[in-house]
Amino acid sequence: MATHSAHPFPKSSAHDLPFWRKYIFSTDHKIIGLQYGITASFFLFFGFCLMMLMRWQLAYPGQPLPVIGTWFGDANMPGGIMLPEFYNSLGAMHGTIMVFLAIVPLVFGAFGNYIVPLQIGAPDMCFPKVNAASYWAYFTGGVVMCYSFFVPGGAANSGWTSYSPLADIATEGQTWWLIGMVCLITSSLLGAINFIATIVQLRTKGMTWFRLPFFVWAQLVTAFLLLLAFPPLEAAGVMQLMDRLAHTSFFLPSGLVVSGKVLEVSGGGTPILWQHLFWFLGHPEVYVLILPAMGIVTEIIANNTRKPITGYKSLVFSALTIGFLSFIVWAHHMYLTGMGTKVSAFFQTTTILISVPSVIILTALFISLWGGSIRFTTPMLFALGFLPMFGIGGLTGIPLAFNATDIPLHDTYYVIGHFHYIVAPGTIFAIFAGIYYWFPKVTGRMMSERLGKVHFWLSMIFMNGIFLPMFIQGMAGVSRRWYDGGASYEFVQGVIHWNVFMSVSAWCLALVQIPFLINLFWSACKGKKASDNPWDATTLEWATPTPPPHGNFVVPPIVYHNPYDYSMSGAKKDFTPQNQPVEA
């Protein structure tokens, strides 16, 4: 049964608070969602810049970086030529920033904070101050991570996975990486508890479980993933900090030789323990990225096909199944550790099983297009672009489920291509779709459709230009960690020319974000004014004033209908809002 909120629903947003309380240290879920969105967007841009630096080194190994090469100093780029150590730092920090500081905070922290309370008819999150604390823990972790670039020895350089024993003996930047990760994990745990409590306790009258929009279900499953999977990694992060600072040996084996000398440690630790603890989070983290993206895409496809989503309950149960199975597939990242055939068979089986609910969701979304009166708006284009891109990412993951094929492909660009199809043209396309879709509700203005379509088509072309050739290189055996892109290895000479093509595509992708930025800032100030429900949608966020005031709703909404009651057959209007009384 849906429960009722004890919070009042203020009639006005005229909050007489000073600027710093209203917009900086706010407890309003909408402001906190915007804080997450703005901060994570900055980190997304920063992480993308790190990738573009790496792409120069891969395309033109040993050549000075033009113009900005001298900015980094001789410690990192003597004469503008990138050193291997700096390249390793760029790789480690690019992965960390994109996953933990950009994508997850955008899909969970930004979209989740802003939209979930609106969609369930709540006035705010269940614990507003905990919500604010979650953002500031995230912000602190991000600042600490970025500060590591300025410490002696540079930022973390042991990969985004921080594998031991290398990470235990790496430069000072690795310590700051671990401190930052502890802050980020704490932020995610606070947010996860808040989302679960909010969705369970603050649903408005009539908002039963199967009247929840699929976006809310996706955020709920994501919150449980974070709550259950992050604590082992936080414990592991603290243990690795102890190895580095207190000379323990949780992950350091006895007899380790470093620079020709045996490393003196207090006991016999095991690097494999770190891998287990990391990947117990690392694989659910993939679904932390993709489930909210699926939720965004579902909302937009339902709205723009003007018909109910096919198999709504199958989507819900598939999301729950993904949440369960994601905890028993982690060791498919560890086939090279020499696990036995029985253990390998178990993880191969569960990895194939988890593809089934993902396929069900994707198939339901494809079938939903059949017979729909499709509107090819900009959000719909990005949502449609998500479907084949996620499909490519999923299909290319199947060979990695089996240890016989994973072992030769492991640590090659095939893995990079597979994962990035899930995250870049996959999740990031969903993020763009969500921005274009909910922008009118946040700002009260519409974004330009013309600029939006230019942004979509060019992004689609260059995204594929970056990642599709990675499968070719990976099948040829090009390692993901080669500093020179493979130029010094004879057996990959036939495929390394793709590095230039991929790098140029990456730089072009950066350029085609300019129309999006112009659209975003121009529309926020000068765009066409939007009504409260410009897309003729059914869910509750469109029943609030635009932008939503403090407390969201003037009066508590009552839900009478399913989330996607669209109909084209003889109706005077083709949608029925969830809060429209039955007799109306």
Coordinates of C-alpha atoms in Angstrom, one line a residue:
M1 CA 0.0 0.0 0.0
A2 CA 1.1 3.5 -0.7
T3 CA 1.8 5.6 2.4
H4 CA 1.2 9.2 3.1
S5 CA 3.8 11.9 3.7
A6 CA 3.8 13.7 7.0
H7 CA 5.5 16.7 5.3
P8 CA 3.4 19.8 4.6
F9 CA 2.9 20.9 1.0
P10 CA 3.8 24.6 1.0
K11 CA 1.7 26.8 -1.3
S12 CA 4.5 29.0 -2.3
S13 CA 8.2 28.8 -3.0
A14 CA 8.8 32.2 -1.4
H15 CA 11.5 30.9 0.9
D16 CA 13.1 33.8 2.7
L17 CA 16.5 32.2 2.9
P18 CA 19.8 33.8 2.1
F19 CA 21.5 32.8 -1.1
W20 CA 24.0 30.4 0.5
R21 CA 21.2 28.5 2.3
K22 CA 18.9 28.5 -0.7
Y23 CA 21.3 27.4 -3.4
I24 CA 24.6 26.3 -1.8
F25 CA 23.7 24.4 1.4
S26 CA 20.2 23.6 0.3
T27 CA 18.1 20.7 1.6
D28 CA 15.6 21.0 -1.3
H29 CA 15.9 17.8 -3.5
K30 CA 15.6 19.8 -6.7
I31 CA 18.5 22.1 -5.8
I32 CA 20.6 19.2 -4.7
G33 CA 19.8 17.4 -8.0
L34 CA 21.0 20.4 -9.9
Q35 CA 24.1 20.6 -7.7
Y36 CA 24.8 17.0 -8.6
G37 CA 24.1 17.7 -12.2
I38 CA 26.4 20.7 -12.5
T39 CA 29.2 19.2 -10.6
A40 CA 29.1 15.9 -12.4
S41 CA 28.9 17.6 -15.8
F42 CA 32.2 19.4 -14.9
F43 CA 33.8 16.1 -14.0
L44 CA 32.4 14.6 -17.2
F45 CA 34.1 17.3 -19.2
F46 CA 37.3 17.0 -17.2
G47 CA 37.4 13.2 -17.7
F48 CA 36.8 13.6 -21.4
C49 CA 39.7 16.0 -21.6
L50 CA 42.0 13.4 -20.0
M51 CA 40.8 10.9 -22.6
M52 CA 41.6 13.4 -25.5
L53 CA 45.2 13.7 -24.1
M54 CA 45.5 9.9 -24.1
R55 CA 44.2 9.8 -27.7
W56 CA 47.0 12.1 -28.9
Q57 CA 49.6 9.8 -27.4
L58 CA 48.0 6.8 -29.0
A59 CA 47.6 8.4 -32.4
Y60 CA 51.0 10.1 -32.5
P61 CA 53.3 8.3 -29.9
G62 CA 56.4 10.2 -28.9
Q63 CA 55.3 13.4 -30.7
P64 CA 55.0 16.7 -28.7
L65 CA 51.4 17.6 -27.8
P66 CA 50.7 20.8 -29.7
V67 CA 50.1 24.1 -27.8
I68 CA 49.2 22.7 -24.4
G69 CA 52.0 20.2 -24.1
T70 CA 54.3 22.6 -22.3
W71 CA 51.6 23.5 -19.7
F72 CA 52.2 20.2 -17.9
G73 CA 55.8 20.8 -17.1
D74 CA 58.9 18.7 -17.6
A75 CA 57.8 16.3 -14.8
N76 CA 55.0 15.0 -17.0
M77 CA 55.8 16.1 -20.5
P78 CA 59.4 17.1 -21.1
G79 CA 59.4 19.1 -24.3
G80 CA 55.6 18.4 -24.6
I81 CA 56.2 14.6 -25.0
M82 CA 54.1 12.5 -22.7
L83 CA 55.9 10.2 -20.3
P84 CA 54.6 6.7 -19.6
E85 CA 53.9 7.5 -16.0
F86 CA 51.7 10.5 -16.9
Y87 CA 49.9 8.3 -19.4
N88 CA 49.2 5.8 -16.7
S89 CA 47.8 8.5 -14.4
L90 CA 45.6 9.8 -17.2
G91 CA 44.2 6.3 -17.7
A92 CA 43.5 5.7 -14.0
M93 CA 41.9 9.0 -13.4
H94 CA 39.9 9.0 -16.7
G95 CA 38.2 5.8 -15.6
T96 CA 37.7 6.8 -12.0
I97 CA 36.3 10.2 -12.8
M98 CA 34.0 9.0 -15.6
V99 CA 32.5 6.2 -13.5
F100 CA 32.4 7.5 -10.0
L101 CA 32.4 11.3 -10.4
A102 CA 30.5 11.8 -13.6
I103 CA 28.1 9.1 -14.9
V104 CA 26.8 7.7 -11.6
P105 CA 26.3 11.1 -10.0
L106 CA 24.4 12.2 -13.1
V107 CA 22.0 9.3 -13.5
F108 CA 21.5 8.6 -9.8
G109 CA 22.4 11.8 -8.0
A110 CA 21.1 14.4 -10.5
F111 CA 18.2 12.8 -12.3
G112 CA 17.2 10.6 -9.3
N113 CA 17.2 13.5 -6.8
Y114 CA 15.2 15.9 -9.1
I115 CA 12.7 13.5 -10.6
V116 CA 12.0 10.6 -8.2
P117 CA 10.2 12.7 -5.5
L118 CA 8.1 14.5 -8.2
Q119 CA 7.1 11.2 -9.9
I120 CA 5.9 9.6 -6.6
G121 CA 4.1 12.8 -5.5
A122 CA 6.4 13.5 -2.5
P123 CA 7.3 17.0 -1.3
D124 CA 11.0 16.2 -0.8
M125 CA 13.3 13.3 0.0
C126 CA 12.7 11.4 3.2
F127 CA 15.9 12.8 4.9
P128 CA 16.7 16.2 3.3
K129 CA 19.8 16.9 5.5
V130 CA 21.2 13.4 4.7
N131 CA 20.6 14.3 1.1
A132 CA 22.7 17.4 1.4
A133 CA 25.4 15.5 3.3
S134 CA 25.5 13.0 0.4
Y135 CA 26.2 15.8 -2.1
W136 CA 28.9 17.4 0.0
A137 CA 30.6 14.0 0.6
Y138 CA 30.6 13.5 -3.2
F139 CA 32.0 17.0 -3.8
T140 CA 34.7 16.5 -1.2
G141 CA 35.7 13.2 -2.8
G142 CA 35.9 14.9 -6.2
V143 CA 38.1 17.7 -4.9
V144 CA 40.4 15.2 -3.2
M145 CA 40.7 13.1 -6.3
C146 CA 41.6 16.2 -8.4
Y147 CA 44.1 17.5 -5.8
S148 CA 46.1 14.3 -6.4
F149 CA 47.3 15.7 -9.7
F150 CA 49.3 18.2 -7.8
V151 CA 51.1 16.0 -5.2
P152 CA 54.7 14.7 -5.8
G153 CA 54.6 11.8 -8.2
G154 CA 51.3 12.9 -9.7
A155 CA 47.9 11.3 -9.5
A156 CA 47.0 7.7 -9.1
N157 CA 48.6 5.5 -11.8
S158 CA 47.5 2.0 -10.9
G159 CA 44.4 1.9 -13.1
W160 CA 40.9 2.8 -12.2
T161 CA 40.7 -0.6 -10.4
S162 CA 43.7 0.2 -8.1
Y163 CA 45.0 -3.4 -8.2
S164 CA 47.3 -4.5 -5.5
P165 CA 50.2 -5.0 -5.0
L166 CA 51.0 -2.2 -7.5
A167 CA 48.6 0.3 -5.8
D168 CA 50.1 -0.5 -2.4
I169 CA 53.5 0.7 -3.4
A170 CA 52.5 3.4 -5.9
T171 CA 53.2 7.1 -5.5
E172 CA 51.4 9.5 -3.1
G173 CA 48.6 10.1 -5.5
Q174 CA 47.3 6.6 -4.8
T175 CA 46.7 7.6 -1.2
W176 CA 44.6 10.6 -2.2
W177 CA 42.7 8.4 -4.7
L178 CA 41.8 6.0 -1.8
I179 CA 40.7 8.9 0.5
G180 CA 38.6 10.3 -2.3
M181 CA 37.0 6.9 -3.0
V182 CA 36.0 6.5 0.7
C183 CA 34.3 9.9 0.5
L184 CA 32.5 8.9 -2.7
I185 CA 31.4 5.6 -1.3
T186 CA 30.0 7.3 1.8
S187 CA 28.1 9.7 -0.4
S188 CA 26.6 6.8 -2.4
L189 CA 25.6 5.0 0.8
L190 CA 23.8 8.0 2.2
G191 CA 22.0 8.6 -1.1
A192 CA 21.0 5.0 -1.4
I193 CA 19.4 4.8 2.1
N194 CA 17.6 8.1 1.3
F195 CA 16.2 6.9 -2.0
I196 CA 14.9 3.6 -0.6
A197 CA 13.2 5.3 2.4
T198 CA 11.7 8.0 0.1
I199 CA 10.2 5.5 -2.4
V200 CA 8.9 3.2 0.3
Q201 CA 7.5 5.8 2.7
L202 CA 6.6 9.0 0.7
R203 CA 4.5 7.7 -2.2
T204 CA 1.4 9.7 -2.4
K205 CA -2.1 8.4 -2.0
G206 CA -3.0 5.9 -4.8
M207 CA 0.6 5.4 -5.9
T208 CA 0.8 1.7 -5.5
W209 CA 3.9 -0.3 -6.4
F210 CA 2.7 -1.1 -9.9
R211 CA 1.7 2.5 -10.6
L212 CA 5.3 3.6 -10.1
P213 CA 6.9 4.9 -13.3
F214 CA 9.7 2.5 -14.5
F215 CA 12.2 5.2 -13.8
V216 CA 11.4 5.0 -10.1
W217 CA 11.8 1.3 -10.1
A218 CA 15.1 1.6 -11.8
Q219 CA 16.3 4.1 -9.2
L220 CA 15.1 1.8 -6.4
V221 CA 17.0 -1.2 -7.7
T222 CA 20.0 1.0 -8.2
A223 CA 19.8 2.2 -4.6
F224 CA 19.8 -1.4 -3.3
L225 CA 22.8 -2.2 -5.5
L226 CA 24.8 0.8 -4.1
L227 CA 23.7 0.0 -0.5
L228 CA 24.8 -3.7 -0.7
A229 CA 27.8 -3.6 -3.0
F230 CA 29.7 -0.5 -1.9
P231 CA 30.5 -1.4 1.7
P232 CA 32.9 -4.2 0.7
L233 CA 34.8 -1.8 -1.5
E234 CA 34.9 0.9 1.3
A235 CA 36.3 -1.7 3.6
A236 CA 38.9 -2.7 1.0
G237 CA 39.8 1.0 0.4
V238 CA 40.4 1.4 4.1
M239 CA 42.5 -1.8 4.2
Q240 CA 44.6 -0.6 1.2
L241 CA 45.1 2.7 3.0
M242 CA 46.3 0.8 6.0
D243 CA 48.8 -1.1 3.8
R244 CA 50.1 2.2 2.5
L245 CA 50.1 4.2 5.7
A246 CA 50.3 1.8 8.6
H247 CA 52.4 -0.9 7.0
T248 CA 49.9 -3.7 7.3
S249 CA 49.7 -6.4 4.6
F250 CA 46.1 -7.1 3.8
F251 CA 47.0 -7.2 0.0
L252 CA 50.8 -7.5 0.0
P253 CA 52.2 -11.0 -0.3
S254 CA 55.4 -12.1 1.5
G255 CA 58.6 -12.2 -0.6
L256 CA 57.5 -9.4 -3.0
V257 CA 60.5 -8.0 -4.8
V258 CA 60.4 -4.2 -5.6
S259 CA 63.3 -2.6 -7.5
G260 CA 65.5 -5.6 -6.8
K261 CA 64.9 -5.7 -3.1
V262 CA 62.6 -7.9 -1.0
L263 CA 59.8 -5.8 0.4
E264 CA 59.5 -6.1 4.2
V265 CA 55.9 -6.6 5.2
S266 CA 54.3 -7.8 8.4
G267 CA 52.6 -10.9 6.9
G268 CA 51.3 -12.7 3.9
G269 CA 48.5 -10.8 2.3
T270 CA 46.8 -11.7 -1.0
P271 CA 46.3 -9.4 -4.0
I272 CA 43.4 -11.6 -5.1
L273 CA 41.4 -10.5 -2.1
W274 CA 41.4 -6.9 -3.4
Q275 CA 40.1 -8.2 -6.8
H276 CA 37.2 -10.0 -5.1
L277 CA 36.3 -7.0 -3.0
F278 CA 36.6 -4.6 -5.9
W279 CA 34.7 -6.6 -8.5
F280 CA 31.9 -7.4 -6.0
L281 CA 31.2 -3.7 -6.4
G282 CA 32.6 -3.4 -9.9
H283 CA 30.0 -5.5 -11.7
P284 CA 26.9 -4.2 -9.9
E285 CA 28.3 -0.8 -10.7
V286 CA 27.7 -1.5 -14.4
Y287 CA 24.0 -1.8 -13.6
V288 CA 24.2 1.3 -11.4
L289 CA 25.1 3.0 -14.7
I290 CA 22.7 1.3 -17.0
L291 CA 19.5 0.8 -15.0
P292 CA 18.7 4.5 -14.5
A293 CA 19.5 5.0 -18.1
M294 CA 16.9 2.4 -19.0
G295 CA 14.5 4.2 -16.8
I296 CA 15.0 7.5 -18.6
V297 CA 14.7 5.9 -22.0
T298 CA 11.5 4.1 -21.0
E299 CA 9.8 7.4 -19.9
I300 CA 10.7 9.0 -23.2
I301 CA 9.7 6.1 -25.5
A302 CA 6.3 5.8 -23.8
N303 CA 5.7 9.5 -24.1
N304 CA 6.8 9.7 -27.8
T305 CA 5.1 6.6 -29.0
R306 CA 1.8 7.7 -27.4
K307 CA 1.1 4.2 -26.2
P308 CA 1.7 2.2 -23.0
I309 CA 5.0 0.5 -22.6
T310 CA 4.8 -3.2 -23.7
G311 CA 5.3 -5.5 -20.8
Y312 CA 5.5 -3.0 -18.0
K313 CA 5.6 -5.7 -15.3
S314 CA 8.2 -7.7 -17.3
L315 CA 10.4 -4.6 -17.2
V316 CA 10.0 -4.3 -13.4
F317 CA 10.7 -8.0 -12.7
S318 CA 13.6 -7.9 -15.1
A319 CA 15.1 -5.0 -13.2
L320 CA 14.7 -6.8 -9.9
T321 CA 16.3 -9.9 -11.5
I322 CA 19.2 -7.9 -12.8
G323 CA 19.7 -6.5 -9.3
F324 CA 19.8 -10.0 -7.8
L325 CA 22.0 -11.6 -10.4
S326 CA 24.5 -8.7 -10.5
F327 CA 25.9 -9.9 -7.2
I328 CA 26.9 -13.4 -8.4
V329 CA 28.8 -12.6 -11.6
W330 CA 31.7 -10.6 -10.4
A331 CA 34.5 -13.2 -10.8
H332 CA 34.1 -13.3 -14.6
H333 CA 36.5 -10.3 -14.4
M334 CA 39.0 -12.7 -12.7
Y335 CA 39.4 -15.7 -15.1
L336 CA 43.1 -15.0 -15.4
T337 CA 43.6 -15.6 -11.6
G338 CA 43.5 -19.3 -12.2
M339 CA 40.2 -20.2 -10.7
G340 CA 39.1 -23.8 -11.1
T341 CA 36.9 -25.1 -13.8
K342 CA 33.8 -25.6 -11.5
V343 CA 34.0 -22.0 -10.2
S344 CA 34.5 -20.7 -13.8
A345 CA 31.5 -22.7 -15.0
F346 CA 29.4 -21.1 -12.2
F347 CA 30.3 -17.6 -13.1
Q348 CA 30.0 -18.3 -16.9
T349 CA 26.4 -19.5 -16.2
T350 CA 25.3 -16.6 -14.1
T351 CA 26.9 -14.1 -16.5
I352 CA 24.9 -15.6 -19.4
L353 CA 21.7 -15.6 -17.2
I354 CA 22.0 -11.9 -16.4
S355 CA 21.9 -11.1 -20.1
V356 CA 18.3 -12.5 -20.2
P357 CA 16.5 -9.8 -18.2
S358 CA 18.6 -7.2 -20.1
V359 CA 17.3 -8.6 -23.4
I360 CA 13.8 -8.6 -22.1
I361 CA 14.0 -4.9 -21.3
L362 CA 15.5 -4.1 -24.6
T363 CA 13.0 -6.2 -26.5
A364 CA 10.0 -4.6 -24.6
L365 CA 11.3 -1.2 -25.6
F366 CA 11.7 -2.2 -29.2
I367 CA 8.2 -3.8 -29.3
S368 CA 6.8 -0.6 -27.7
L369 CA 7.7 1.2 -30.9
W370 CA 5.5 -1.1 -33.0
G371 CA 2.2 0.6 -33.9
G372 CA 3.1 3.8 -32.0
S373 CA 2.4 7.3 -33.3
I374 CA 6.1 8.2 -32.9
R375 CA 7.2 11.8 -32.5
F376 CA 10.8 12.1 -33.4
T377 CA 11.7 14.8 -30.9
T378 CA 15.3 15.3 -29.8
P379 CA 14.8 13.3 -26.5
M380 CA 13.2 10.5 -28.6
L381 CA 16.2 10.5 -31.0
F382 CA 18.6 10.0 -28.1
A383 CA 16.4 7.4 -26.5
L384 CA 16.2 5.5 -29.8
G385 CA 20.0 5.8 -30.3
F386 CA 20.4 4.3 -26.9
L387 CA 18.7 1.0 -27.9
P388 CA 21.1 -0.3 -30.7
M389 CA 24.2 1.2 -28.8
F390 CA 23.3 -0.7 -25.7
G391 CA 22.5 -3.8 -27.8
I392 CA 26.0 -3.7 -29.3
G393 CA 27.6 -3.3 -25.9
G394 CA 25.6 -6.3 -24.6
L395 CA 26.2 -8.6 -27.5
T396 CA 29.9 -8.0 -27.5
G397 CA 30.0 -8.9 -23.8
I398 CA 28.8 -12.4 -24.5
P399 CA 32.3 -13.7 -25.6
L400 CA 33.7 -12.2 -22.4
A401 CA 31.4 -14.4 -20.3
F402 CA 33.3 -17.6 -21.3
N403 CA 36.8 -18.1 -19.9
A404 CA 38.0 -19.8 -23.2
T405 CA 37.4 -16.6 -25.1
D406 CA 37.8 -14.1 -22.3
I407 CA 41.4 -15.1 -21.6
P408 CA 42.8 -14.0 -25.1
L409 CA 40.5 -10.9 -25.1
H410 CA 41.2 -9.9 -21.5
D411 CA 42.9 -6.5 -21.2
T412 CA 42.6 -5.8 -25.0
Y413 CA 40.7 -3.0 -26.6
Y414 CA 37.9 -5.4 -27.2
V415 CA 37.0 -5.0 -23.5
I416 CA 37.3 -1.2 -23.8
G417 CA 35.0 -1.2 -26.8
H418 CA 32.4 -3.5 -25.1
F419 CA 32.3 -1.4 -21.9
H420 CA 32.2 1.9 -23.6
Y421 CA 29.3 1.0 -25.8
I422 CA 27.4 0.4 -22.6
V423 CA 28.5 3.6 -21.0
A424 CA 29.2 6.2 -23.7
P425 CA 26.8 5.9 -26.6
G426 CA 24.6 3.9 -24.2
T427 CA 24.3 5.7 -20.8
I428 CA 25.5 9.1 -22.0
F429 CA 22.9 9.1 -24.8
A430 CA 20.3 8.4 -22.1
I431 CA 21.6 11.3 -20.1
F432 CA 21.3 13.6 -23.1
A433 CA 17.8 12.3 -23.7
G434 CA 16.8 13.1 -20.1
I435 CA 18.3 16.6 -20.2
Y436 CA 16.3 17.5 -23.4
Y437 CA 13.2 15.8 -21.9
W438 CA 13.1 17.3 -18.4
F439 CA 14.8 20.7 -19.3
P440 CA 11.3 22.4 -19.7
K441 CA 10.3 21.3 -16.2
V442 CA 13.5 22.5 -14.6
T443 CA 13.8 25.9 -16.4
G444 CA 10.3 26.6 -17.8
R445 CA 11.8 26.9 -21.3
M446 CA 12.1 24.6 -24.3
M447 CA 15.4 23.7 -25.9
S448 CA 15.9 24.2 -29.7
E449 CA 14.9 21.1 -31.6
R450 CA 17.1 22.1 -34.6
L451 CA 20.3 22.3 -32.6
G452 CA 19.3 19.2 -30.7
K453 CA 19.0 17.1 -33.8
V454 CA 22.4 18.4 -35.1
H455 CA 23.8 17.4 -31.7
F456 CA 22.3 13.9 -31.9
W457 CA 23.3 12.9 -35.4
L458 CA 26.9 14.2 -35.2
S459 CA 27.3 12.6 -31.8
M460 CA 26.0 9.3 -33.1
I461 CA 28.5 9.3 -36.0
F462 CA 31.6 10.2 -33.9
M463 CA 30.7 8.0 -30.9
N464 CA 30.8 5.0 -33.2
G465 CA 34.0 6.3 -34.9
I466 CA 35.7 6.1 -31.5
F467 CA 34.6 2.8 -30.2
L468 CA 33.8 0.5 -33.2
P469 CA 37.4 0.1 -34.3
M470 CA 38.3 -1.0 -30.8
F471 CA 36.8 -4.4 -31.5
I472 CA 39.1 -4.7 -34.6
Q473 CA 42.1 -3.8 -32.5
G474 CA 41.1 -6.0 -29.6
M475 CA 40.6 -9.1 -31.8
A476 CA 44.1 -8.5 -33.2
G477 CA 45.5 -8.5 -29.6
V478 CA 46.2 -4.7 -29.0
S479 CA 46.5 -4.3 -25.2
R480 CA 44.5 -1.5 -23.6
R481 CA 47.5 -0.5 -21.5
W482 CA 50.2 0.0 -24.2
Y483 CA 51.5 3.5 -23.8
D484 CA 52.5 3.8 -27.5
G485 CA 49.3 2.2 -28.8
G486 CA 51.2 -0.9 -30.0
A487 CA 53.7 0.9 -32.2
S488 CA 56.6 -1.3 -30.8
Y489 CA 54.8 -4.6 -31.5
E490 CA 55.1 -6.2 -34.9
F491 CA 52.1 -8.4 -34.7
V492 CA 49.6 -5.5 -34.4
Q493 CA 51.0 -3.3 -37.1
G494 CA 48.1 -4.0 -39.4
V495 CA 45.5 -2.4 -37.1
I496 CA 47.2 0.4 -35.1
H497 CA 46.5 2.9 -37.9
W498 CA 42.9 2.9 -36.4
N499 CA 44.4 4.9 -33.5
V500 CA 44.5 8.1 -35.7
F501 CA 40.9 7.5 -36.9
M502 CA 39.6 7.0 -33.3
S503 CA 41.5 10.0 -32.0
V504 CA 40.2 12.3 -34.7
S505 CA 36.7 11.0 -34.0
A506 CA 37.2 11.8 -30.3
W507 CA 38.3 15.4 -31.0
C508 CA 35.3 15.8 -33.4
L509 CA 33.0 14.5 -30.7
A510 CA 34.2 17.2 -28.4
L511 CA 33.5 19.9 -31.1
V512 CA 30.0 18.7 -31.7
Q513 CA 29.1 19.2 -28.1
I514 CA 29.3 23.0 -28.8
P515 CA 25.8 23.1 -30.4
F516 CA 24.5 21.3 -27.2
L517 CA 26.2 23.9 -24.9
I518 CA 24.9 26.8 -27.0
N519 CA 21.4 25.2 -26.9
L520 CA 21.6 24.6 -23.2
F521 CA 22.6 28.1 -22.1
W522 CA 20.7 30.0 -24.8
S523 CA 17.5 28.1 -24.1
A524 CA 17.8 28.6 -20.4
C525 CA 17.7 32.4 -20.9
K526 CA 15.9 32.9 -24.2
G527 CA 14.2 29.7 -25.1
K528 CA 10.5 29.4 -25.9
K529 CA 8.5 29.3 -22.7
A530 CA 7.1 25.9 -21.8
S531 CA 3.8 25.0 -20.3
D532 CA 3.5 22.8 -17.2
N533 CA 3.2 19.7 -19.5
P534 CA 4.7 20.5 -22.8
W535 CA 5.1 16.8 -23.9
D536 CA 1.5 15.8 -23.0
A537 CA 2.9 13.3 -20.5
T538 CA 1.1 11.2 -17.9
T539 CA 3.4 11.0 -14.9
L540 CA 3.2 13.3 -11.8
E541 CA 6.2 15.5 -12.4
W542 CA 4.3 17.2 -15.1
A543 CA 1.4 18.0 -12.7
T544 CA 3.5 20.5 -10.7
P545 CA 3.9 24.2 -11.5
T546 CA 6.9 25.0 -13.8
P547 CA 9.6 25.1 -12.3
P548 CA 8.3 23.2 -9.3
P549 CA 8.1 25.3 -6.1
H550 CA 9.4 24.4 -2.7
G551 CA 7.3 21.4 -1.6
N552 CA 6.6 20.5 -5.3
F553 CA 2.8 20.3 -5.2
V554 CA 0.3 22.9 -4.2
V555 CA -1.9 20.2 -2.8
P556 CA -1.0 16.5 -2.3
P557 CA -1.8 14.7 -5.6
I558 CA -3.9 11.5 -5.7
V559 CA -3.1 8.8 -8.2
Y560 CA -5.9 7.1 -10.1
H561 CA -4.1 5.6 -13.2
N562 CA -1.2 3.6 -14.4
P563 CA 2.0 5.6 -15.3
Y564 CA 1.6 5.3 -19.1
D565 CA -2.1 5.7 -20.0
Y566 CA -1.7 6.8 -23.6
S567 CA -4.4 6.1 -26.2
M568 CA -4.9 7.1 -29.8
S569 CA -8.2 5.4 -30.5
G570 CA -11.0 7.9 -30.6
A571 CA -9.9 9.8 -27.5
K572 CA -10.2 13.6 -27.4
K573 CA -6.7 13.7 -26.0
D574 CA -4.2 10.9 -26.2
F575 CA -3.1 10.8 -22.6
T576 CA -4.6 10.5 -19.1
P577 CA -2.5 12.0 -16.3
Q578 CA -2.0 9.8 -13.3
N579 CA -3.7 12.4 -11.1
Q580 CA -6.8 12.9 -13.2
P581 CA -9.9 11.6 -11.4
V582 CA -11.6 8.5 -12.9
E583 CA -14.9 10.3 -13.4
A584 CA -13.3 13.2 -15.3

